[in-house]
Amino acid sequence: MFDRSGSMAGDPIKYAKAALLSGLNMLGEQDSFTVVAFDHEQLWWTDRLIAATPDNKVSCMHWVNNDLSSRGTTDIKSPLQRALKLLSGAAGLPLVFMLTDGCVDDEREICQMAESTIASHGQDVDPNNIVVMTDGSTVTAVNPQQPVPQQPGLSPRVYTFGIGPYCNHY
């Protein structure tokens, strides 16, 4: 998930693009992926998960470099809901990586929605497994348990990488 809202203008969007491109380079051919760029609207690179073939990764990298610029306001909740739904039934360990400056007013509602969605995958979310660390950047992991490779029906994990000066408080 890639935050392209207006508050990401300048260095934050440049750093977020670099992080996304680096992440795309790390995908193996056994992986599946898609990317959503969000502000007050959602722009999906593909509407489904696709194989991380070299051609697909290069195509997505071109999309990131050429089609994404900062604009609009920030709605994290809607694309996160759609991403979690897209991952339901996915093989392997379903992961969501979010690149954002965290400039939102509804972080409590976003976290509660993520908790209830993840819990509905058959595994309760233990509040002790929700970690938020701040040390100049924000990293949030929802339900970070040790992955069990190739086990079907795993609950999604959501990781947020904060870029810029904003910090959520929930």
Short mmCIF file of C-alpha atoms in Angstrom, two decimals:
data_model
loop_
_atom_site.label_atom_id
_atom_site.label_comp_id
_atom_site.label_asym_id
_atom_site.label_seq_id
_atom_site.Cartn_x
_atom_site.Cartn_y
_atom_site.Cartn_z
CA MET A 1 0.00 0.00 0.00
CA PHE A 2 1.50 3.30 -1.11
CA ASP A 3 0.36 6.64 0.36
CA ARG A 4 0.31 9.25 -2.39
CA SER A 5 -1.66 11.89 -0.47
CA GLY A 6 -0.70 15.55 -0.57
CA SER A 7 1.17 15.35 2.74
CA MET A 8 3.64 12.96 1.05
CA ALA A 9 4.90 15.69 -1.33
CA GLY A 10 8.66 16.13 -1.68
CA ASP A 11 11.10 13.85 0.13
CA PRO A 12 8.48 11.56 1.73
CA ILE A 13 7.11 10.35 -1.63
CA LYS A 14 10.64 10.05 -3.02
CA TYR A 15 11.68 7.88 -0.05
CA ALA A 16 8.45 5.86 -0.21
CA LYS A 17 9.00 5.13 -3.91
CA ALA A 18 12.57 4.02 -3.22
CA ALA A 19 11.33 1.70 -0.44
CA LEU A 20 8.58 0.26 -2.66
CA LEU A 21 10.98 -0.34 -5.56
CA SER A 22 13.40 -2.05 -3.18
CA GLY A 23 10.60 -4.27 -1.86
CA LEU A 24 9.53 -5.21 -5.37
CA ASN A 25 13.12 -6.22 -6.16
CA MET A 26 13.10 -8.59 -3.17
CA LEU A 27 10.04 -10.54 -4.32
CA GLY A 28 10.71 -14.08 -5.49
CA GLU A 29 8.90 -15.80 -8.33
CA GLN A 30 7.00 -17.90 -5.76
CA ASP A 31 5.45 -14.68 -4.41
CA SER A 32 2.26 -12.96 -5.54
CA PHE A 33 1.63 -9.24 -5.21
CA THR A 34 -0.18 -6.12 -6.22
CA VAL A 35 0.15 -2.47 -5.23
CA VAL A 36 -2.45 0.12 -4.36
CA ALA A 37 -1.66 3.83 -4.36
CA PHE A 38 -4.08 5.71 -2.16
CA ASP A 39 -5.10 9.19 -1.18
CA HIS A 40 -8.83 9.92 -0.95
CA GLU A 41 -9.12 7.51 -3.88
CA GLN A 42 -7.55 4.14 -4.66
CA LEU A 43 -5.46 3.37 -7.72
CA TRP A 44 -4.67 -0.36 -7.98
CA TRP A 45 -1.85 -1.58 -10.20
CA THR A 46 -3.81 -4.81 -10.66
CA ASP A 47 -7.16 -5.81 -9.18
CA ARG A 48 -5.82 -9.20 -8.06
CA LEU A 49 -2.66 -10.82 -6.80
CA ILE A 50 -0.30 -11.78 -9.62
CA ALA A 51 2.93 -13.76 -9.79
CA ALA A 52 6.11 -11.81 -9.05
CA THR A 53 7.73 -12.64 -12.37
CA PRO A 54 10.55 -10.38 -13.57
CA ASP A 55 8.25 -8.89 -16.24
CA ASN A 56 5.47 -8.15 -13.72
CA LYS A 57 7.90 -6.54 -11.28
CA VAL A 58 9.40 -4.33 -14.02
CA SER A 59 5.93 -3.33 -15.19
CA CYS A 60 4.93 -2.35 -11.65
CA MET A 61 8.19 -0.42 -11.17
CA HIS A 62 7.45 1.62 -14.30
CA TRP A 63 3.95 2.31 -12.95
CA VAL A 64 5.38 3.48 -9.63
CA ASN A 65 7.97 5.74 -11.26
CA ASN A 66 5.71 7.22 -13.94
CA ASP A 67 2.16 7.28 -12.57
CA LEU A 68 2.37 8.07 -8.86
CA SER A 69 2.56 11.61 -7.53
CA SER A 70 1.31 13.23 -4.34
CA ARG A 71 -2.22 14.64 -4.29
CA GLY A 72 -5.41 14.66 -2.28
CA THR A 73 -6.24 13.69 1.29
CA THR A 74 -5.55 10.42 3.11
CA ASP A 75 -7.94 7.46 3.38
CA ILE A 76 -6.02 4.45 4.68
CA LYS A 77 -9.03 2.50 5.93
CA SER A 78 -10.73 1.78 2.58
CA PRO A 79 -7.69 0.42 0.71
CA LEU A 80 -6.61 -1.55 3.79
CA GLN A 81 -10.06 -3.18 3.97
CA ARG A 82 -9.83 -4.09 0.29
CA ALA A 83 -6.26 -5.39 0.66
CA LEU A 84 -7.23 -7.62 3.59
CA LYS A 85 -10.21 -8.94 1.61
CA LEU A 86 -7.97 -9.57 -1.41
CA LEU A 87 -5.65 -11.63 0.81
CA SER A 88 -8.40 -13.81 2.27
CA GLY A 89 -7.76 -17.30 1.01
CA ALA A 90 -4.30 -16.43 -0.31
CA ALA A 91 -1.71 -19.19 -0.17
CA GLY A 92 1.31 -18.78 2.08
CA LEU A 93 1.71 -16.01 4.59
CA PRO A 94 -0.46 -13.01 3.57
CA LEU A 95 1.37 -9.72 4.17
CA VAL A 96 0.41 -6.08 3.75
CA PHE A 97 3.20 -3.52 3.70
CA MET A 98 2.03 0.08 3.98
CA LEU A 99 4.25 3.06 3.16
CA THR A 100 2.73 6.21 4.65
CA ASP A 101 3.49 9.37 6.56
CA GLY A 102 0.65 8.42 8.92
CA CYS A 103 -1.10 11.77 8.56
CA VAL A 104 -4.65 10.60 9.39
CA ASP A 105 -7.26 11.51 11.97
CA ASP A 106 -8.84 8.07 12.32
CA GLU A 107 -5.95 5.78 13.30
CA ARG A 108 -7.98 4.25 16.14
CA GLU A 109 -10.77 3.24 13.73
CA ILE A 110 -8.22 1.90 11.22
CA CYS A 111 -6.57 -0.28 13.89
CA GLN A 112 -9.93 -1.54 15.18
CA MET A 113 -11.04 -2.43 11.64
CA ALA A 114 -7.76 -4.29 11.04
CA GLU A 115 -8.11 -6.17 14.34
CA SER A 116 -11.67 -7.28 13.61
CA THR A 117 -10.88 -8.23 10.01
CA ILE A 118 -7.84 -10.24 11.01
CA ALA A 119 -9.73 -11.88 13.88
CA SER A 120 -12.43 -12.94 11.44
CA HIS A 121 -9.83 -15.05 9.63
CA GLY A 122 -10.18 -17.56 12.47
CA GLN A 123 -7.44 -16.35 14.75
CA ASP A 124 -8.14 -13.94 17.56
CA VAL A 125 -5.94 -10.89 17.74
CA ASP A 126 -4.22 -10.74 21.10
CA PRO A 127 -3.81 -7.07 22.09
CA ASN A 128 -0.39 -8.04 23.44
CA ASN A 129 0.63 -8.88 19.86
CA ILE A 130 -0.01 -5.38 18.55
CA VAL A 131 3.26 -3.49 18.58
CA VAL A 132 3.90 0.18 17.84
CA MET A 133 7.45 1.51 18.03
CA THR A 134 8.59 5.05 17.38
CA ASP A 135 12.23 6.04 17.01
CA GLY A 136 12.15 8.70 14.34
CA SER A 137 9.99 6.45 12.19
CA THR A 138 6.93 4.39 13.00
CA VAL A 139 6.69 0.65 12.54
CA THR A 140 3.41 -1.05 13.36
CA ALA A 141 2.89 -4.80 13.24
CA VAL A 142 -0.58 -6.22 13.81
CA ASN A 143 -0.56 -9.76 15.24
CA PRO A 144 3.14 -10.41 14.52
CA GLN A 145 3.54 -14.13 15.11
CA GLN A 146 6.27 -16.34 13.74
CA PRO A 147 5.29 -17.32 10.18
CA VAL A 148 4.57 -20.94 9.39
CA PRO A 149 5.50 -21.39 5.72
CA GLN A 150 2.90 -22.81 3.35
CA GLN A 151 0.24 -23.22 6.03
CA PRO A 152 -3.12 -22.36 4.43
CA GLY A 153 -5.53 -19.99 6.11
CA LEU A 154 -3.00 -17.84 7.96
CA SER A 155 -4.20 -14.48 9.19
CA PRO A 156 -2.77 -11.49 7.34
CA ARG A 157 0.04 -9.48 8.89
CA VAL A 158 0.06 -5.70 8.42
CA TYR A 159 3.31 -3.73 8.62
CA THR A 160 3.34 0.04 8.41
CA PHE A 161 6.52 1.90 7.54
CA GLY A 162 6.24 5.54 8.55
CA ILE A 163 7.93 8.16 6.42
CA GLY A 164 8.09 11.82 7.42
CA PRO A 165 7.39 13.81 10.60
CA TYR A 166 3.89 12.57 11.47
CA CYS A 167 3.22 10.04 14.19
CA ASN A 168 -0.01 8.32 15.06
CA HIS A 169 -0.84 8.01 18.72
CA TYR A 170 -3.07 4.92 18.86
#
